[in-house]
CSV table of C-alpha atoms and ligand atoms in Angstrom, one decimal:
chain,number,residue,atom,x,y,z
O,11,UNK,CA,199.2,122.3,14.0
O,12,UNK,CA,199.5,118.6,15.0
O,13,UNK,CA,196.1,116.8,14.9
O,14,UNK,CA,195.5,113.9,17.3
O,15,UNK,CA,192.5,111.7,17.7
O,16,UNK,CA,191.9,110.6,21.4
O,17,UNK,CA,189.3,108.0,22.2
O,18,UNK,CA,187.8,108.0,25.7
O,19,UNK,CA,188.5,111.7,25.9
O,20,UNK,CA,185.6,112.5,28.1
O,21,UNK,CA,186.8,111.0,31.4
O,22,UNK,CA,189.8,109.9,33.5
O,23,UNK,CA,193.1,109.2,31.7
O,24,UNK,CA,191.7,110.1,28.3
O,25,UNK,CA,190.5,113.5,29.5
O,26,UNK,CA,194.0,114.2,31.1
O,27,UNK,CA,195.7,113.2,27.9
O,28,UNK,CA,193.4,115.4,25.9
O,29,UNK,CA,194.2,118.4,28.2
O,30,UNK,CA,198.0,117.9,28.1
O,31,UNK,CA,198.0,117.5,24.3
O,32,UNK,CA,196.0,120.7,23.9
O,33,UNK,CA,198.5,122.5,26.3
O,34,UNK,CA,201.3,121.1,24.1
O,35,UNK,CA,199.7,122.7,21.0
O,36,UNK,CA,197.8,119.8,19.4
O,37,UNK,CA,194.4,120.0,18.0
O,38,UNK,CA,192.5,117.1,19.6
O,39,UNK,CA,189.5,115.4,18.1
O,40,UNK,CA,187.9,113.5,20.9
O,41,UNK,CA,185.8,110.4,20.5
O,42,UNK,CA,183.6,109.2,23.4
O,43,UNK,CA,180.0,108.2,24.2
O,44,UNK,CA,179.3,111.7,25.3
O,45,UNK,CA,181.0,115.1,25.7
O,46,UNK,CA,183.3,114.8,22.7
O,47,UNK,CA,183.8,116.2,19.2
O,48,UNK,CA,182.7,112.8,17.9
O,49,UNK,CA,180.0,110.9,19.8
O,50,UNK,CA,180.2,107.2,19.0
O,51,UNK,CA,179.8,103.8,20.6
O,52,UNK,CA,183.0,101.8,20.1
O,53,UNK,CA,181.4,98.6,21.3
O,54,UNK,CA,179.8,97.9,17.9
O,55,UNK,CA,181.3,97.5,14.4
O,56,UNK,CA,178.8,100.2,13.1
O,57,UNK,CA,179.8,102.6,15.9
O,58,UNK,CA,183.5,102.1,15.2
O,59,UNK,CA,183.0,102.6,11.5
O,60,UNK,CA,181.0,105.8,12.1
O,61,UNK,CA,183.8,107.0,14.5
O,62,UNK,CA,186.5,106.4,11.8
O,63,UNK,CA,184.4,108.1,9.1
O,64,UNK,CA,183.7,111.1,11.3
O,65,UNK,CA,187.4,111.4,12.4
O,66,UNK,CA,188.5,111.2,8.7
O,67,UNK,CA,186.1,114.0,7.9
O,68,UNK,CA,187.3,116.1,10.9
O,69,UNK,CA,191.0,115.7,10.1
O,70,UNK,CA,190.4,116.0,6.3
O,71,UNK,CA,192.2,112.7,5.7
O,72,UNK,CA,195.5,113.7,7.4
O,73,UNK,CA,196.3,112.8,11.0
O,74,UNK,CA,199.5,113.1,13.1
O,75,UNK,CA,198.5,111.2,16.2
O,76,UNK,CA,196.1,108.6,17.6
O,77,UNK,CA,195.7,107.8,21.2
O,78,UNK,CA,193.3,104.9,22.0
O,79,UNK,CA,192.2,105.2,25.6
O,80,UNK,CA,188.5,104.3,25.7
O,81,UNK,CA,188.0,101.2,27.7
O,82,UNK,CA,185.9,99.3,30.3
O,83,UNK,CA,187.0,97.8,33.5
O,84,UNK,CA,186.1,94.5,35.1
O,85,UNK,CA,182.9,95.9,36.5
O,86,UNK,CA,181.4,96.2,33.0
O,87,UNK,CA,178.1,94.4,32.4
O,88,UNK,CA,179.6,91.5,30.4
O,89,UNK,CA,182.9,90.0,29.3
O,90,UNK,CA,181.8,90.3,25.7
O,91,UNK,CA,181.4,94.0,26.0
O,92,UNK,CA,184.9,94.3,27.5
O,93,UNK,CA,186.3,92.4,24.5
O,94,UNK,CA,184.5,94.6,22.0
O,95,UNK,CA,185.4,98.0,23.5
O,96,UNK,CA,188.9,97.2,24.8
O,97,UNK,CA,190.2,95.2,21.9
O,98,UNK,CA,188.2,95.9,18.7
O,99,UNK,CA,187.5,99.5,19.9
O,100,UNK,CA,191.3,100.1,19.6
O,101,UNK,CA,192.3,97.8,16.7
O,102,UNK,CA,189.6,99.0,14.3
O,103,UNK,CA,190.5,102.6,15.0
O,104,UNK,CA,194.1,101.9,14.3
O,105,UNK,CA,193.3,100.0,11.1
O,106,UNK,CA,190.7,102.6,9.9
O,107,UNK,CA,192.9,105.6,10.6
O,108,UNK,CA,196.3,104.3,9.4
O,109,UNK,CA,195.9,105.7,5.9
O,110,UNK,CA,195.4,109.2,7.3
O,111,UNK,CA,198.3,108.7,9.7
O,112,UNK,CA,200.5,107.7,6.8
O,113,UNK,CA,199.9,111.2,5.4
O,114,UNK,CA,200.7,112.9,8.7
O,115,UNK,CA,203.9,114.5,10.1
O,116,UNK,CA,206.0,112.1,12.3
O,117,UNK,CA,202.8,110.1,13.1
O,118,UNK,CA,202.5,108.2,16.3
O,119,UNK,CA,199.9,105.8,17.8
O,120,UNK,CA,199.5,105.0,21.5
O,121,UNK,CA,197.3,102.3,22.9
O,122,UNK,CA,196.4,102.4,26.6
O,123,UNK,CA,197.0,98.8,27.9
O,124,UNK,CA,197.3,97.9,31.6
O,125,UNK,CA,199.6,96.3,34.1
O,126,UNK,CA,196.9,93.6,34.2
O,127,UNK,CA,198.1,92.4,30.7
O,128,UNK,CA,201.1,90.6,32.3
O,129,UNK,CA,198.9,88.2,34.3
O,130,UNK,CA,200.2,84.7,33.6
O,131,UNK,CA,198.4,82.5,31.1
O,132,UNK,CA,196.8,85.2,29.0
O,133,UNK,CA,198.4,83.8,25.9
O,134,UNK,CA,196.5,80.5,26.4
O,135,UNK,CA,193.0,81.9,26.6
O,136,UNK,CA,190.8,81.0,23.6
O,137,UNK,CA,189.2,84.5,23.7
O,138,UNK,CA,192.7,86.0,23.2
O,139,UNK,CA,193.4,83.7,20.2
O,140,UNK,CA,190.1,84.8,18.7
O,141,UNK,CA,190.8,88.5,19.3
O,142,UNK,CA,194.2,88.2,17.6
O,143,UNK,CA,192.5,86.4,14.7
O,144,UNK,CA,190.2,89.4,14.3
O,145,UNK,CA,187.2,87.1,15.2
O,146,UNK,CA,185.0,89.4,17.2
O,147,UNK,CA,182.0,87.0,17.4
O,148,UNK,CA,184.3,84.1,18.5
O,149,UNK,CA,186.1,86.2,21.1
O,150,UNK,CA,182.8,87.5,22.5
O,151,UNK,CA,181.4,84.0,22.9
O,152,UNK,CA,184.6,82.6,24.4
O,153,UNK,CA,184.8,85.5,26.8
O,154,UNK,CA,181.1,85.1,28.0
O,155,UNK,CA,181.6,81.3,28.2
O,156,UNK,CA,184.6,81.9,30.6
O,157,UNK,CA,182.3,84.1,32.7
O,158,UNK,CA,185.0,86.1,34.4
O,159,UNK,CA,185.1,89.8,33.6
O,160,UNK,CA,188.5,90.2,35.3
O,161,UNK,CA,190.0,87.6,32.8
O,162,UNK,CA,188.2,89.4,29.9
O,163,UNK,CA,189.8,92.6,31.1
O,164,UNK,CA,193.4,91.2,31.4
O,165,UNK,CA,193.0,89.2,28.2
O,166,UNK,CA,191.8,92.2,26.2
O,167,UNK,CA,194.8,94.2,27.5
O,168,UNK,CA,197.2,91.4,26.7
O,169,UNK,CA,195.8,91.0,23.2
O,170,UNK,CA,195.9,94.7,22.4
O,171,UNK,CA,199.5,94.8,23.5
O,172,UNK,CA,200.4,91.8,21.2
O,173,UNK,CA,198.5,93.6,18.4
O,174,UNK,CA,200.5,96.7,18.8
O,175,UNK,CA,203.8,94.9,18.8
O,176,UNK,CA,202.9,93.0,15.7
O,177,UNK,CA,201.8,96.3,14.1
O,178,UNK,CA,205.2,97.8,14.9
O,179,UNK,CA,206.8,95.6,12.3
O,180,UNK,CA,204.2,96.7,9.7
O,181,UNK,CA,203.9,100.4,10.5
O,182,UNK,CA,207.6,101.2,11.2
O,183,UNK,CA,208.5,101.0,7.5
O,184,UNK,CA,205.6,103.3,6.7
O,185,UNK,CA,207.0,105.9,9.1
O,186,UNK,CA,204.3,105.4,11.8
O,187,UNK,CA,205.3,104.7,15.4
O,188,UNK,CA,203.1,102.6,17.7
O,189,UNK,CA,203.6,102.0,21.4
O,190,UNK,CA,201.6,100.8,24.5
O,191,UNK,CA,201.4,102.6,27.8
O,192,UNK,CA,200.5,100.2,30.6
O,193,UNK,CA,199.2,102.1,33.7
O,194,UNK,CA,198.9,100.7,37.2
O,195,UNK,CA,196.1,101.9,39.5
O,196,UNK,CA,194.9,105.4,38.5
O,197,UNK,CA,192.3,107.4,40.4
O,198,UNK,CA,189.5,107.5,37.8
O,199,UNK,CA,185.8,106.5,37.7
O,200,UNK,CA,186.9,103.1,36.3
O,201,UNK,CA,189.0,102.4,39.4
O,202,UNK,CA,186.4,103.8,41.7
O,203,UNK,CA,183.9,101.3,40.3
O,204,UNK,CA,186.3,98.4,40.9
O,205,UNK,CA,186.9,99.6,44.5
O,206,UNK,CA,183.2,99.7,45.1
O,207,UNK,CA,182.6,96.2,43.7
O,208,UNK,CA,181.9,93.4,46.1
O,209,UNK,CA,183.9,90.9,43.9
O,210,UNK,CA,187.0,93.0,43.3
O,211,UNK,CA,187.1,95.8,45.9
O,212,UNK,CA,189.2,94.1,48.5
O,213,UNK,CA,191.8,92.7,46.0
O,214,UNK,CA,192.2,96.1,44.3
O,215,UNK,CA,192.6,97.8,47.7
O,216,UNK,CA,195.2,95.3,48.8
O,217,UNK,CA,197.3,95.4,45.6
O,218,UNK,CA,199.3,98.5,46.4
O,219,UNK,CA,202.2,99.7,44.2
O,220,UNK,CA,205.7,100.0,45.8
O,221,UNK,CA,205.3,103.8,45.8
O,222,UNK,CA,202.4,103.3,48.2
O,223,UNK,CA,199.7,105.2,46.3
O,224,UNK,CA,197.6,105.3,43.1
O,225,UNK,CA,198.4,107.6,40.2
O,226,UNK,CA,196.6,110.8,39.3
O,227,UNK,CA,195.5,110.8,35.6
O,228,UNK,CA,197.9,113.6,34.9
O,229,UNK,CA,200.8,111.3,35.8
O,230,UNK,CA,199.8,108.9,33.0
O,231,UNK,CA,199.1,111.7,30.6
O,232,UNK,CA,202.6,113.1,30.9
O,233,UNK,CA,204.1,109.9,29.6
O,234,UNK,CA,201.5,109.7,26.9
O,235,UNK,CA,202.4,113.1,25.6
O,236,UNK,CA,206.1,112.3,25.7
O,237,UNK,CA,205.5,109.1,23.7
O,238,UNK,CA,203.5,111.1,21.1
O,239,UNK,CA,206.2,113.8,20.9
O,240,UNK,CA,209.3,114.3,18.7
O,241,UNK,CA,211.5,113.5,21.7
O,242,UNK,CA,210.3,109.9,21.5
O,243,UNK,CA,211.1,109.6,17.8
O,244,UNK,CA,213.0,106.3,18.2
O,245,UNK,CA,210.6,104.7,20.7
O,246,UNK,CA,208.6,102.2,18.7
O,247,UNK,CA,206.9,98.9,19.4
O,248,UNK,CA,207.5,99.1,23.2
O,249,UNK,CA,205.4,98.8,26.3
O,250,UNK,CA,206.0,101.5,28.9
O,251,UNK,CA,204.7,100.7,32.4
O,252,UNK,CA,203.6,103.7,34.4
O,253,UNK,CA,202.6,101.8,37.5
O,254,UNK,CA,204.4,103.0,40.6
O,255,UNK,CA,206.5,99.8,40.4
O,256,UNK,CA,203.7,97.2,40.3
O,257,UNK,CA,205.2,95.3,37.4
O,258,UNK,CA,208.7,95.3,39.0
O,259,UNK,CA,207.1,94.0,42.2
O,260,UNK,CA,205.2,91.1,40.6
O,261,UNK,CA,207.8,89.9,38.0
O,262,UNK,CA,211.2,91.4,38.8
O,263,UNK,CA,213.1,88.8,36.7
O,264,UNK,CA,211.0,89.4,33.5
O,265,UNK,CA,211.2,92.5,31.3
R,8,LIG,P1,187.2,106.1,32.7
R,8,LIG,O1,186.0,105.3,32.9
R,8,LIG,O2,187.4,107.3,33.5
R,8,LIG,O3,187.3,106.5,31.1
R,8,LIG,C1,187.0,105.6,30.1
R,8,LIG,C2,186.3,106.4,28.9
R,8,LIG,O4,186.1,105.4,27.9
R,8,LIG,C3,185.0,107.0,29.3
R,8,LIG,O5,185.0,108.4,28.9
R,8,LIG,C4,184.0,106.2,28.6
R,8,LIG,O6,182.8,106.9,28.2
R,8,LIG,C5,184.8,105.7,27.4
R,8,LIG,N1,184.1,104.5,26.8
R,8,LIG,C6,183.8,103.4,27.5
R,8,LIG,N2,183.1,102.6,26.6
R,8,LIG,C7,183.0,103.3,25.5
R,8,LIG,C8,182.3,103.0,24.2
R,8,LIG,N3,181.6,101.9,24.1
R,8,LIG,N4,182.4,103.9,23.2
R,8,LIG,C9,183.1,105.0,23.4
R,8,LIG,N5,183.7,105.4,24.5
R,8,LIG,C10,183.6,104.5,25.6
R,8,LIG,O7,188.4,105.1,32.8
R,8,LIG,P2,190.0,105.3,32.8
R,8,LIG,O8,190.5,104.7,34.1
R,8,LIG,O9,190.4,106.7,32.5
R,8,LIG,O10,190.4,104.3,31.7
R,8,LIG,C11,191.0,104.7,30.5
R,8,LIG,C12,191.9,103.6,30.0
R,8,LIG,O11,192.9,103.3,30.9
R,8,LIG,C13,191.1,102.3,29.8
R,8,LIG,O12,191.5,101.7,28.6
R,8,LIG,C14,191.5,101.4,31.0
R,8,LIG,O13,191.4,100.1,30.7
R,8,LIG,C15,192.9,101.9,31.1
R,8,LIG,N6,193.5,101.6,32.5
R,8,LIG,C16,192.9,102.2,33.6
R,8,LIG,C17,193.5,102.0,34.8
R,8,LIG,C18,193.0,102.6,36.1
R,8,LIG,O14,193.4,102.2,37.2
R,8,LIG,N7,192.1,103.6,36.0
R,8,LIG,C19,194.6,101.1,34.9
R,8,LIG,C20,195.1,100.5,33.8
R,8,LIG,C21,194.5,100.8,32.6
């Protein structure tokens, strides 16, 4: 049976991915702050290390899939927390579980990015440079100095996308695929918190995808399951937007 680790498995998109992977016959090892096979806090280096060690024990050192979904939105309590969970909570899981994936069958990694990652200027942010240099303390202090959680969110999603595309070159020869799924607005507790926020609510409400509605988590999970499946065996190092046309609407001449 295919064994897949899913972070953020207790809620929203991660829970929908978990359900569809189980329906497709995977054994899922969920990681989350609560209601998961492995309870861990991915915002700290110790929590991430504990999560990796517990996952390696649970899969007995051999893993076929990794889906990193755990993340915080712009309403999180600080920019530094967003950086730690959204970037290091994904990259350290990839790095820690790669040896087990190398022993798996047709192994595949999927990172959940965001359509927010294409906001202009993300590549110029000092916090992004620090993230890509694996400097968590520096990225956290740069993010807090900027003092804009929306920028920390978009910057973390841009950085994790760049990380994945760089890893594609490294992991491809080892037989491990890696891709990014970039959702648009999806009806989950994370989006509800943004809609209810005095700073962001109106902008989120007004930014409507061309299809005229938000996604249900299951619509994101369907693409996630495809990308993790044998049907996607030549899909590697790419970013798939599942956004109802938001990316096409905002930058139709760039792809
Ligand atoms: P959600 O809040 O429903 O789920 C997020 C999950 O991550 C929760 O179960 C939460 O407990 C877990 N998590 C958060 N911090 C954690 C930590 N420190 N340690 C362990 N687990 C932690 O949100 P969602 O909308 O399902 O978001 C899932 C992913 O999709 C996130 O990476 C988010 O950035 C991304 N995304 C969401 C949307 C959207 O509109 N909902 C759009 C684009 C991208």
